[in-house]
Short mmCIF file of C-alpha atoms and ligand atoms in Angstrom, two decimals:
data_model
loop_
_atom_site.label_atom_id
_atom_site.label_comp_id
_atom_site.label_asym_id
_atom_site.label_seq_id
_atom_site.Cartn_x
_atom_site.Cartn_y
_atom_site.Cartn_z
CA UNK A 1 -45.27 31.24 16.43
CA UNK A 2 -44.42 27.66 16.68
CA UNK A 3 -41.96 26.29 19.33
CA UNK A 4 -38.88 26.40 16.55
CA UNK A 5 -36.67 29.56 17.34
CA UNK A 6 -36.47 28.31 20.80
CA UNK A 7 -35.60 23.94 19.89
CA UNK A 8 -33.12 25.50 17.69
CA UNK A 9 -31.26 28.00 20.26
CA UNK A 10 -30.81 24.98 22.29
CA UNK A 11 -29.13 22.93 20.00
CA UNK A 12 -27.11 26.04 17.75
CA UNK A 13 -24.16 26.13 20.45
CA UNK A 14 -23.64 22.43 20.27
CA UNK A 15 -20.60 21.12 18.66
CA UNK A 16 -19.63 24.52 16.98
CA UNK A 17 -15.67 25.52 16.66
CA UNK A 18 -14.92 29.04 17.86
CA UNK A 19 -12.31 29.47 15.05
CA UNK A 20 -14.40 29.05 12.09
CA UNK A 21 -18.35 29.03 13.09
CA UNK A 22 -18.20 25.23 11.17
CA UNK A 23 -20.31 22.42 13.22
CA UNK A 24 -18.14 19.62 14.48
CA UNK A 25 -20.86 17.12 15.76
CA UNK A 26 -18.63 13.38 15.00
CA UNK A 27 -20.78 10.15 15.85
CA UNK A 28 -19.91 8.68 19.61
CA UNK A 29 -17.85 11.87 19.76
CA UNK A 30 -18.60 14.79 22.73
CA UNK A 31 -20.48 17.08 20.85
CA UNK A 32 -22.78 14.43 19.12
CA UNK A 33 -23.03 12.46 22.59
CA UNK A 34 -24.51 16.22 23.62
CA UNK A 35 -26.93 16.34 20.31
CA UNK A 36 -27.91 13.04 21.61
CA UNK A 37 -28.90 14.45 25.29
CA UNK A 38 -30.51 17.58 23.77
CA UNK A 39 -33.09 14.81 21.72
CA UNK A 40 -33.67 12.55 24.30
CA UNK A 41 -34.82 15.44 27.16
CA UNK A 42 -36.79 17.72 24.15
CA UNK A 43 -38.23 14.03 23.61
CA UNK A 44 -38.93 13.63 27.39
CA UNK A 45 -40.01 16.92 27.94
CA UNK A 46 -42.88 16.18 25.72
CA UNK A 47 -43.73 12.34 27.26
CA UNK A 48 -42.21 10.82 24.10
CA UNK A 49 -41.22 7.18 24.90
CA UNK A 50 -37.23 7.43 23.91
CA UNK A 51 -34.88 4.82 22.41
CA UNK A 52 -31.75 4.18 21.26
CA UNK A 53 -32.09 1.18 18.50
CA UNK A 54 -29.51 -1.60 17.76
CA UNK A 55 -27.25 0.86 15.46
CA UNK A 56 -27.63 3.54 17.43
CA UNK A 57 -30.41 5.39 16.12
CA UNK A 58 -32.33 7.84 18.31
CA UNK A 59 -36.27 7.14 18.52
CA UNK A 60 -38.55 8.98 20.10
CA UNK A 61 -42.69 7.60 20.03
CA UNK A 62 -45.79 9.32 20.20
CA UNK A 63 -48.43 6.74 20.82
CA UNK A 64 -51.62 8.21 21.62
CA UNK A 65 -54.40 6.03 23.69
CA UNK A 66 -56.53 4.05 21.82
CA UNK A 67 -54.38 3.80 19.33
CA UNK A 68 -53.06 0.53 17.51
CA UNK A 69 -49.24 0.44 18.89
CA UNK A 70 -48.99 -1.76 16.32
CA UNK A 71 -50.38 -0.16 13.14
CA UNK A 72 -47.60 1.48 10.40
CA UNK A 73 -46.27 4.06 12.09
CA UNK A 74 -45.35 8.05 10.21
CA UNK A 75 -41.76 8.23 11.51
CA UNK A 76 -40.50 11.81 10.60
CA UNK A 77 -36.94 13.48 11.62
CA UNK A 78 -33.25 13.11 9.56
CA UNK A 79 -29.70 13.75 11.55
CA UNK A 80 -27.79 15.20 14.33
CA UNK A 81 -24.23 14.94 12.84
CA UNK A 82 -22.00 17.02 10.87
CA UNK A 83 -19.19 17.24 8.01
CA UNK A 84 -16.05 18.57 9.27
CA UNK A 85 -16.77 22.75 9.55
CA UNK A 86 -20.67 21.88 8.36
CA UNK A 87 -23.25 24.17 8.75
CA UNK A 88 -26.05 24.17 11.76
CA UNK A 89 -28.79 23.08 9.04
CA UNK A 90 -27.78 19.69 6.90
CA UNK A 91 -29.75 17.76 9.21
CA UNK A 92 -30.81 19.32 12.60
CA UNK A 93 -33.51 21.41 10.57
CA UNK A 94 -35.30 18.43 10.00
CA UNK A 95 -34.70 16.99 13.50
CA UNK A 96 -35.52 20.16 15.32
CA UNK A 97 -38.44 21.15 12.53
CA UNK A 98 -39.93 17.24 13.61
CA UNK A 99 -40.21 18.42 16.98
CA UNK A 100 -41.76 21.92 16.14
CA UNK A 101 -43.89 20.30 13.73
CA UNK A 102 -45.09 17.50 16.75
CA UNK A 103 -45.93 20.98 18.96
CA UNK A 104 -47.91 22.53 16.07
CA UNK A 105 -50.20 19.45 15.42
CA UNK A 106 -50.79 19.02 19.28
CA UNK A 107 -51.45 22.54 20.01
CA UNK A 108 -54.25 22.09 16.67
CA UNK A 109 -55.62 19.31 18.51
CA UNK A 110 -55.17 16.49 16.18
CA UNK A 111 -54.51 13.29 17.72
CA UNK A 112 -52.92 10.86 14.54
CA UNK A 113 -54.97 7.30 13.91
CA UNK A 114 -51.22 5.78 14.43
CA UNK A 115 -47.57 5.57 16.09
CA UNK A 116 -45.58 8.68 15.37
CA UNK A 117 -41.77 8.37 15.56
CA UNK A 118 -39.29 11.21 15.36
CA UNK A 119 -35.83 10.20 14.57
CA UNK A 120 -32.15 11.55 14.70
CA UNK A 121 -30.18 8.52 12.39
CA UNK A 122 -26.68 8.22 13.22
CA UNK A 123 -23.72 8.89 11.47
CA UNK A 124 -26.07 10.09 8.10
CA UNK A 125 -22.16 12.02 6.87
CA UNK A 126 -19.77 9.37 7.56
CA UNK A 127 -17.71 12.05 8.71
CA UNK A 128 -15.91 9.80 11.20
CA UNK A 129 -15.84 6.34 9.83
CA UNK A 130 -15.89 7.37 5.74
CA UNK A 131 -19.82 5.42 5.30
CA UNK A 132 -22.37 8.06 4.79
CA UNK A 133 -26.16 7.11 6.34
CA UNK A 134 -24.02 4.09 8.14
CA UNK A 135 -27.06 3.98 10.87
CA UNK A 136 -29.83 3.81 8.24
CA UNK A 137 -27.47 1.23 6.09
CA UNK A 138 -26.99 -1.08 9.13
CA UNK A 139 -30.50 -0.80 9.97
CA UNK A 140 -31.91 -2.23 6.42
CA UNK A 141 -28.73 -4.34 6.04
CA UNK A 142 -26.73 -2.52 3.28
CA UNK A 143 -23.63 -2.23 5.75
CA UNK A 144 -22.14 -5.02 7.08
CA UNK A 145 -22.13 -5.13 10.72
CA UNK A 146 -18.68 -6.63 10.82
CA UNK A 147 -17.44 -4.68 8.38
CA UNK A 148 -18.91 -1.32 10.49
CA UNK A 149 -17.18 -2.83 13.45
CA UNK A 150 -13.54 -2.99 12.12
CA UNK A 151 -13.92 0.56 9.98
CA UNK A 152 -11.23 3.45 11.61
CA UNK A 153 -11.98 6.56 12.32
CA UNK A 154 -9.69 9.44 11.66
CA UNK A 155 -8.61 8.71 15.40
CA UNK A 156 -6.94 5.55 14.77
CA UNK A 157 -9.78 3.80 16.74
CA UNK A 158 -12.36 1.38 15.27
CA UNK A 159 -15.81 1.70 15.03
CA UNK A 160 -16.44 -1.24 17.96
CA UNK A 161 -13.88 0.47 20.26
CA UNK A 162 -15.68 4.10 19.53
CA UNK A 163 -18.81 2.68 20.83
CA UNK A 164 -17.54 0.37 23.58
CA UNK A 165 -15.62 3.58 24.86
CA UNK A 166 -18.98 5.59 24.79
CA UNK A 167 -21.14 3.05 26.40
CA UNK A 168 -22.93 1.48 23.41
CA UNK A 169 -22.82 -2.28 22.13
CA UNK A 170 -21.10 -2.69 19.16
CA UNK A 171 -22.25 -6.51 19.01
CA UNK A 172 -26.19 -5.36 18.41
CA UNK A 173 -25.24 -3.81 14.94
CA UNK A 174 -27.28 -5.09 12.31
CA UNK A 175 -30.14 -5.47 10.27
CA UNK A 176 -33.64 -4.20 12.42
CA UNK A 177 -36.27 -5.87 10.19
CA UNK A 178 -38.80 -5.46 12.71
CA UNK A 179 -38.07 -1.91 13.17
CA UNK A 180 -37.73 -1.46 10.00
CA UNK A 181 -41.40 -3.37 9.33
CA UNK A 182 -42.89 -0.58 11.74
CA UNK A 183 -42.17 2.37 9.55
CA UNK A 184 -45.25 3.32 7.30
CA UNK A 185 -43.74 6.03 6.04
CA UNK A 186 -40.88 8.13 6.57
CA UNK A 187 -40.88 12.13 5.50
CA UNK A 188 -37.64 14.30 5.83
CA UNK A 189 -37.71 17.63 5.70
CA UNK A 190 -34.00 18.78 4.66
CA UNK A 191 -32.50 22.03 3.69
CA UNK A 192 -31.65 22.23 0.04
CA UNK A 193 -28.07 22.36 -0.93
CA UNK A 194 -28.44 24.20 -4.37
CA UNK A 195 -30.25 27.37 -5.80
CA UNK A 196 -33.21 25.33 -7.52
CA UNK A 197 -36.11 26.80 -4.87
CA UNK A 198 -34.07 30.08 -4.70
CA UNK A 199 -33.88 30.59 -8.38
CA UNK A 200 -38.25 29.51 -8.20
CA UNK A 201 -38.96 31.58 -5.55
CA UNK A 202 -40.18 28.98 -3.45
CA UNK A 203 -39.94 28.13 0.32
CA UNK A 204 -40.61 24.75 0.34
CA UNK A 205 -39.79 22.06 -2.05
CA UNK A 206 -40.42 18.30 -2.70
CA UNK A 207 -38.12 15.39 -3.44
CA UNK A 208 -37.77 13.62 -6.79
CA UNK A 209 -35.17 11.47 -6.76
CA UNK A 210 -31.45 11.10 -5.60
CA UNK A 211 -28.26 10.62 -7.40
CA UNK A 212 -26.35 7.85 -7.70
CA UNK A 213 -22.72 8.63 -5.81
CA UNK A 214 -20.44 6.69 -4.30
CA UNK A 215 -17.14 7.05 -2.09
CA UNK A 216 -13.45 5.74 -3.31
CA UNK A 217 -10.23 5.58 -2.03
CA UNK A 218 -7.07 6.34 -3.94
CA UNK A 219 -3.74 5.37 -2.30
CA UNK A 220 -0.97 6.52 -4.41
CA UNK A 221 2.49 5.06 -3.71
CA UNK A 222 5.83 6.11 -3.71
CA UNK A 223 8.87 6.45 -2.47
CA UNK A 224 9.92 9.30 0.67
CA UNK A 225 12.91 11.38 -0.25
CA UNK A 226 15.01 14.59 0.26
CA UNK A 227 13.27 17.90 -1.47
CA UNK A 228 16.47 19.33 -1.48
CA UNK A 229 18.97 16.95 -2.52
CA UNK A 230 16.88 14.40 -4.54
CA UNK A 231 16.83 15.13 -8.29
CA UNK A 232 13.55 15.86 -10.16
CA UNK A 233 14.28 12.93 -12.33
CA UNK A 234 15.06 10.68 -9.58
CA UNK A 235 11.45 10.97 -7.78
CA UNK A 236 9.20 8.66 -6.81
CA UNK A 237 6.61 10.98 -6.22
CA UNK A 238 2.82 10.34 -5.42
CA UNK A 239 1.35 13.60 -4.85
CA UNK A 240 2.35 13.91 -8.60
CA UNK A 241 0.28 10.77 -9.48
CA UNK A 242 -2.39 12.25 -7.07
CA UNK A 243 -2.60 15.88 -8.85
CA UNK A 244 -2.98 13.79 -12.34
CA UNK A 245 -6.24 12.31 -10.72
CA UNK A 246 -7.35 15.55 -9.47
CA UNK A 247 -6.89 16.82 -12.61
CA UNK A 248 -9.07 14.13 -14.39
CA UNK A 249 -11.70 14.41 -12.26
CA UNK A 250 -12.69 17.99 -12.61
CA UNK A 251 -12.36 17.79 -16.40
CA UNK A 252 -14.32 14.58 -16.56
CA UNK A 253 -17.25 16.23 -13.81
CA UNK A 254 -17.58 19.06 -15.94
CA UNK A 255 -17.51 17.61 -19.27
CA UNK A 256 -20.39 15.11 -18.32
CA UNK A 257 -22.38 17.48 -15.95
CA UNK A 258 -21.40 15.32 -13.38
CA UNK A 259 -19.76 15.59 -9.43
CA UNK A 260 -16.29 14.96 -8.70
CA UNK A 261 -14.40 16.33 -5.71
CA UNK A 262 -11.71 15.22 -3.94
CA UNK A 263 -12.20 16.64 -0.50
CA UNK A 264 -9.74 14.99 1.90
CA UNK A 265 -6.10 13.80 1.46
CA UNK A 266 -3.62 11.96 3.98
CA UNK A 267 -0.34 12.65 2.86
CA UNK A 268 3.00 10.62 4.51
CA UNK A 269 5.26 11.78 5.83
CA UNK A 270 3.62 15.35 5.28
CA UNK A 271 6.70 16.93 5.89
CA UNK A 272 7.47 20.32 3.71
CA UNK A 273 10.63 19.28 3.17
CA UNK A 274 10.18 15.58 2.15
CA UNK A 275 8.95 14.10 -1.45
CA UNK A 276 6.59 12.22 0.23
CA UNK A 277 6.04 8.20 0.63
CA UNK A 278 1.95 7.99 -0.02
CA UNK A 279 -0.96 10.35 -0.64
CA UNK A 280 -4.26 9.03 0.45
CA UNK A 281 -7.32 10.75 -1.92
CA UNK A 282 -10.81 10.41 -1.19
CA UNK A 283 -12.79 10.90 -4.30
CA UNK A 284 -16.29 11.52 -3.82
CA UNK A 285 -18.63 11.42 -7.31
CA UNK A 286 -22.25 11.61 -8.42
CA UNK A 287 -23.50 11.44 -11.90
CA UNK A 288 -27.25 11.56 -13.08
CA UNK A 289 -27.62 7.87 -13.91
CA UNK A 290 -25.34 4.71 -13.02
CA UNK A 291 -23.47 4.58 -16.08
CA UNK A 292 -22.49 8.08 -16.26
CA UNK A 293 -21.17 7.47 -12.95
CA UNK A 294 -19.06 4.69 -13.63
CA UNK A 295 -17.61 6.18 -16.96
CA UNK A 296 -16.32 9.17 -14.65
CA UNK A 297 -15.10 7.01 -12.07
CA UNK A 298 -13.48 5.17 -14.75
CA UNK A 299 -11.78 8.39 -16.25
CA UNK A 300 -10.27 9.40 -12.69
CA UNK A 301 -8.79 5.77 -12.41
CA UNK A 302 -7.38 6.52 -16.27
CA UNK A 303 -6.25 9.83 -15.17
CA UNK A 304 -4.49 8.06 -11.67
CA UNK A 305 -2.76 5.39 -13.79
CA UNK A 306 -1.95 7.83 -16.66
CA UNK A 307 0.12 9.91 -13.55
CA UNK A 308 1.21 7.04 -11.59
CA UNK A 309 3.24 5.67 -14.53
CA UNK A 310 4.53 9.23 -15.69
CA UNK A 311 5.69 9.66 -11.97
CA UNK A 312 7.40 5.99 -11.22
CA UNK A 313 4.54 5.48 -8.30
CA UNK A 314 1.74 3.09 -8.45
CA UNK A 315 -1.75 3.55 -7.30
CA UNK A 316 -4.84 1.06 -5.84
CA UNK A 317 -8.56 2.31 -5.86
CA UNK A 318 -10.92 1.07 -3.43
CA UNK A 319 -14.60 1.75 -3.42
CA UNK A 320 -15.97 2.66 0.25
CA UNK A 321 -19.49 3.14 -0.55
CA UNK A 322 -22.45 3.26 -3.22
CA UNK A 323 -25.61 4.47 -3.17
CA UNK A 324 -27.80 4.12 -6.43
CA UNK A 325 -29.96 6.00 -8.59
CA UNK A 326 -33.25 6.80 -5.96
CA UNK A 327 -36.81 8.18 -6.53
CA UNK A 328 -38.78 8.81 -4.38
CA UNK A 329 -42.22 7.49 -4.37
CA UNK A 330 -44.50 9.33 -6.35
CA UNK A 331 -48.19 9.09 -4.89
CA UNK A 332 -46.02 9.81 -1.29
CA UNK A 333 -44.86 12.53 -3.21
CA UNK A 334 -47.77 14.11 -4.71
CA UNK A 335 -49.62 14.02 -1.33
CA UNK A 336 -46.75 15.68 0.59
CA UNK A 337 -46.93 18.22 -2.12
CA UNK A 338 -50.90 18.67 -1.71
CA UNK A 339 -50.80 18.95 1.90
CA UNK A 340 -48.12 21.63 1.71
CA UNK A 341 -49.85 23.59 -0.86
CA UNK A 342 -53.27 23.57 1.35
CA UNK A 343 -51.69 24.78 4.44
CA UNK A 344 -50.50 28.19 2.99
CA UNK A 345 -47.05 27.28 3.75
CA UNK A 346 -46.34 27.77 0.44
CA UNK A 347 -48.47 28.18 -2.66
CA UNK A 348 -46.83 25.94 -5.57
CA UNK A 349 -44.33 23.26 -3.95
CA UNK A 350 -41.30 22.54 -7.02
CA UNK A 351 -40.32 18.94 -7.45
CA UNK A 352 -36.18 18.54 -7.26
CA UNK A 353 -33.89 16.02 -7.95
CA UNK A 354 -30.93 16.16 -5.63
CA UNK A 355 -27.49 15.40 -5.89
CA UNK A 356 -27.14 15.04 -1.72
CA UNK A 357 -27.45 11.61 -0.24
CA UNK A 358 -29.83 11.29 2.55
CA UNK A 359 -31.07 8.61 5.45
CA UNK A 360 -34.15 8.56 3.38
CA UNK A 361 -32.88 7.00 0.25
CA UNK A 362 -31.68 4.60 2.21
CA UNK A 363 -35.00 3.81 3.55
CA UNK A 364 -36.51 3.96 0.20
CA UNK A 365 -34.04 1.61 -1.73
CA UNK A 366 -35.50 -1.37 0.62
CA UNK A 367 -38.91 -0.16 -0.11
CA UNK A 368 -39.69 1.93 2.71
CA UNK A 369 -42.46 4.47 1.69
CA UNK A 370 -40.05 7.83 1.57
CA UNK A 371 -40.47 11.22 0.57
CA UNK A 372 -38.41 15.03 1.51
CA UNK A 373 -39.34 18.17 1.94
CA UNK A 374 -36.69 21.18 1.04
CA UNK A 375 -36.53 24.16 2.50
CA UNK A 376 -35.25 27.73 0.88
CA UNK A 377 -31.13 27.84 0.92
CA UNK A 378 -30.95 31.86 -0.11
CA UNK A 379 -27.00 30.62 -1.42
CA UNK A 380 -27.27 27.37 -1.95
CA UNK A 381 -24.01 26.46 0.07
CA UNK A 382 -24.20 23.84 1.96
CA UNK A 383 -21.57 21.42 3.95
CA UNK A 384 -19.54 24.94 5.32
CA UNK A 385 -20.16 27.05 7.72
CA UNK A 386 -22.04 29.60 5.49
CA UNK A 387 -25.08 27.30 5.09
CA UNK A 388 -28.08 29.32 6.00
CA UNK A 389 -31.83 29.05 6.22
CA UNK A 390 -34.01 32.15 6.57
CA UNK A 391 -35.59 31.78 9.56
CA UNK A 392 -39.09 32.87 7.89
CA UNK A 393 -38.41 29.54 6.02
CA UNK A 394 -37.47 27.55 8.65
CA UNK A 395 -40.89 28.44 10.17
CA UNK A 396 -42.67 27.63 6.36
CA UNK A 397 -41.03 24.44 6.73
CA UNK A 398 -42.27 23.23 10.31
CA UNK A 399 -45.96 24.39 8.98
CA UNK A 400 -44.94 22.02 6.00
CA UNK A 401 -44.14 19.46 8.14
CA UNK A 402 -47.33 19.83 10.30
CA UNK A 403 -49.62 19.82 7.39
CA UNK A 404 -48.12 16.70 5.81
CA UNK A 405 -48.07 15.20 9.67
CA UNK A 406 -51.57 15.64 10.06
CA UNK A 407 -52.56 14.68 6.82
CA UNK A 408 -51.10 11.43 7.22
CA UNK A 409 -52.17 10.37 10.40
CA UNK A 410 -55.67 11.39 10.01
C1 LIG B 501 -24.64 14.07 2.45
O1 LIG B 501 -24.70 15.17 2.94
C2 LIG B 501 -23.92 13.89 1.24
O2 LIG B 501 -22.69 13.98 1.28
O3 LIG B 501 -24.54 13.73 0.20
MN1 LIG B 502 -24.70 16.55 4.54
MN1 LIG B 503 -28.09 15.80 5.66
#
């Protein structure tokens, strides 16, 4: 029995709503400011040398003696932070497995040849701010720091003042190339969010490649009214040009075997009884390659203009974020794989490509070394409160993890 069942009892309670079961873990917000203080003592409790990096990233360094402090280091871990209502796993398996998997290897008695890091990135679900993996993006420079700074939370406050009021320095946001230069490679372990190892009967699976996906904002003006006294034909009425877009994008996603979903609206003045002034429409879509992606955004824009004009509104589309087309690299891969397969943890590893976005693309579109592990989702729902990991598989995984640890650093 590794040290698992009890890491993960001590970070379960953290951030989760009584009403629904759903995790609620926002970055600089109580609850994540707790995940935080639950990494930095496990990471003490084991003589780790702790850190909190320019963007707020939580490090923790295993740097045997004798040892190069220097040399590329295996940095292993993923993310502390949750969707609204997310489950316990999307992310604090992998940070809680990195710790059980650091027990395993130094109960075995293997010492690695080189630095280890375990780390927690922040924000990885832009849950607060709208920029997924905005800790890993600032870190390799795909996020501008002054454009991180001014972003609002759902709050009303910025970015800048969410950290100032927290403690941390919103002035050292930014690219970390030396940080960055440290990192040999970087292995997540993740739980899946589909039924591809379900559906193979496999515990433990292996990254391919990532999807590209992107964020965008639809605003959708019009004009606020009576719902009584205002005549259909005299409306001005955006959550009309908003269900048009809707529309467009679930026929478009499944015609093309693509993603669209829009998740989360803002509607003004969201009164029952008033035709209201704006709807605000987050679209969020992934596609297999970059130019199916496009053509469905495209066909959600058609279908926003084609209901903005039938409804006397107007709309503007604004893209928050991109991530493109990822794979993961291969000989990285195939090793990972390997060293899985020879510990037992699970006899043939499958190879998936994954519609999620993770820290580790990130990594891996500047050229950091990058692979995942997935672990067994018996539903394959993810992002809710129903996410679940067997925890038979969640102890497969840390012996993944350990294997492909110790294989790397030997
Ligand atoms: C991350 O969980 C994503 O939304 O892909
Ligand atoms: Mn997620
Ligand atoms: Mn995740």
């Amino acid at each position: 029995m590794n040290s698992f069942d009890e890491l993960w009892s001590e970070l379960e309670p953290i951030g989760r709503s009584a009403t629904t079961g759903g995790y609620r873990r926002f970055v600089f917000d109580t609850a994540e400011l707790d995940c935080r203080e639950w990494f930095v003592s496990t990471a003490q409790q084991r003589g780790l040398d702790v850190e909190t990096d320019r963007n707020s990233n939580l490090w923790a360094w295993w740097l045997p003696d004798g040892i190069d402090p220097a040399a590329p280091a295996l940095v292993i871990g993923s993310h502390l932070d949750s969707v609204p209502d997310g489950g316990a796993f999307d992310g604090p398996l992998g940070v809680v497995s990195a710790f059980a998997a650091l027990d395993a290897v130094r109960t075995s008695g293997v010492v690695p040849d080189r630095p280890v890091a375990l780390v927690a990135f922040a924000d990885e679900e832009g849950a607060r701010f709208g920029i997924a993996c905005a800790g890993s993006r600032l870190m390799t420079g795909q996020l501008d720091a002054d454009k991180a700074r001014r972003l609002v939370g759902r709050d009303g406050l910025t970015m800048a003042e969410a950290m100032s009021a927290q403690g941390f320095d919103p002035a050292s946001l930014g690219p970390d190339p030396e940080r960055l230069a440290r990192i040999g490679e970087f292995v997540e372990l993740h739980i899946e969010q589909g039924r591809n190892l379900v559906d193979q009967g496999a515990a433990i699976g292996v990254a391919e490649s990532i999807w590209p996906h992107g964020r965008y904002r639809f605003t959708f003006h019009g004009v606020a009214d009576h719902a009584g006294t205002t005549r259909m034909r005299d409306r001005h009425d955006p959550m009309v040009a908003y269900a048009h877009a809707a529309l467009a994008a679930n026929s478009a996603a499944r015609e093309s075997d693509s993603r669209a979903t829009f998740g989360r609206i803002e509607v003004e003045p969201n009164a029952t009884n008033a035709v209201p002034s704006t709807v605000r429409a987050w679209l969020d879509a992934r596609a297999a390659d970059q130019q199916a992606l496009e053509s469905l955004v495209e066909r959600v824009a058609h279908g926003a203009t084609v209901g903005a004009n039938s409804s006397g509104t107007s709309v503007e589309l604004a893209t928050e974020s991109t991530t493109p087309l990822l794979s993961f690299d291969v000989p990285l891969r195939d090793r990972v794989a390997a060293a899985v397969e020879g510990s037992g943890a699970c006899d043939v590893v499958p190879v998936l490509p994954t519609a999620a976005g993770h820290d580790a693309g990130i990594l891996a579109t500047v050229g950091v070394t990058t692979a995942m592990l997935f672990v067994r989702n018996p539903t394959g729902i993810s992002h809710s409160p129903d996410e679940h990991a067997e925890p038979v598989d969640c102890h497969a995984g840390v012996e993944a993890l350990a294997a492909v640890f110790a294989d790397l650093t030997r």
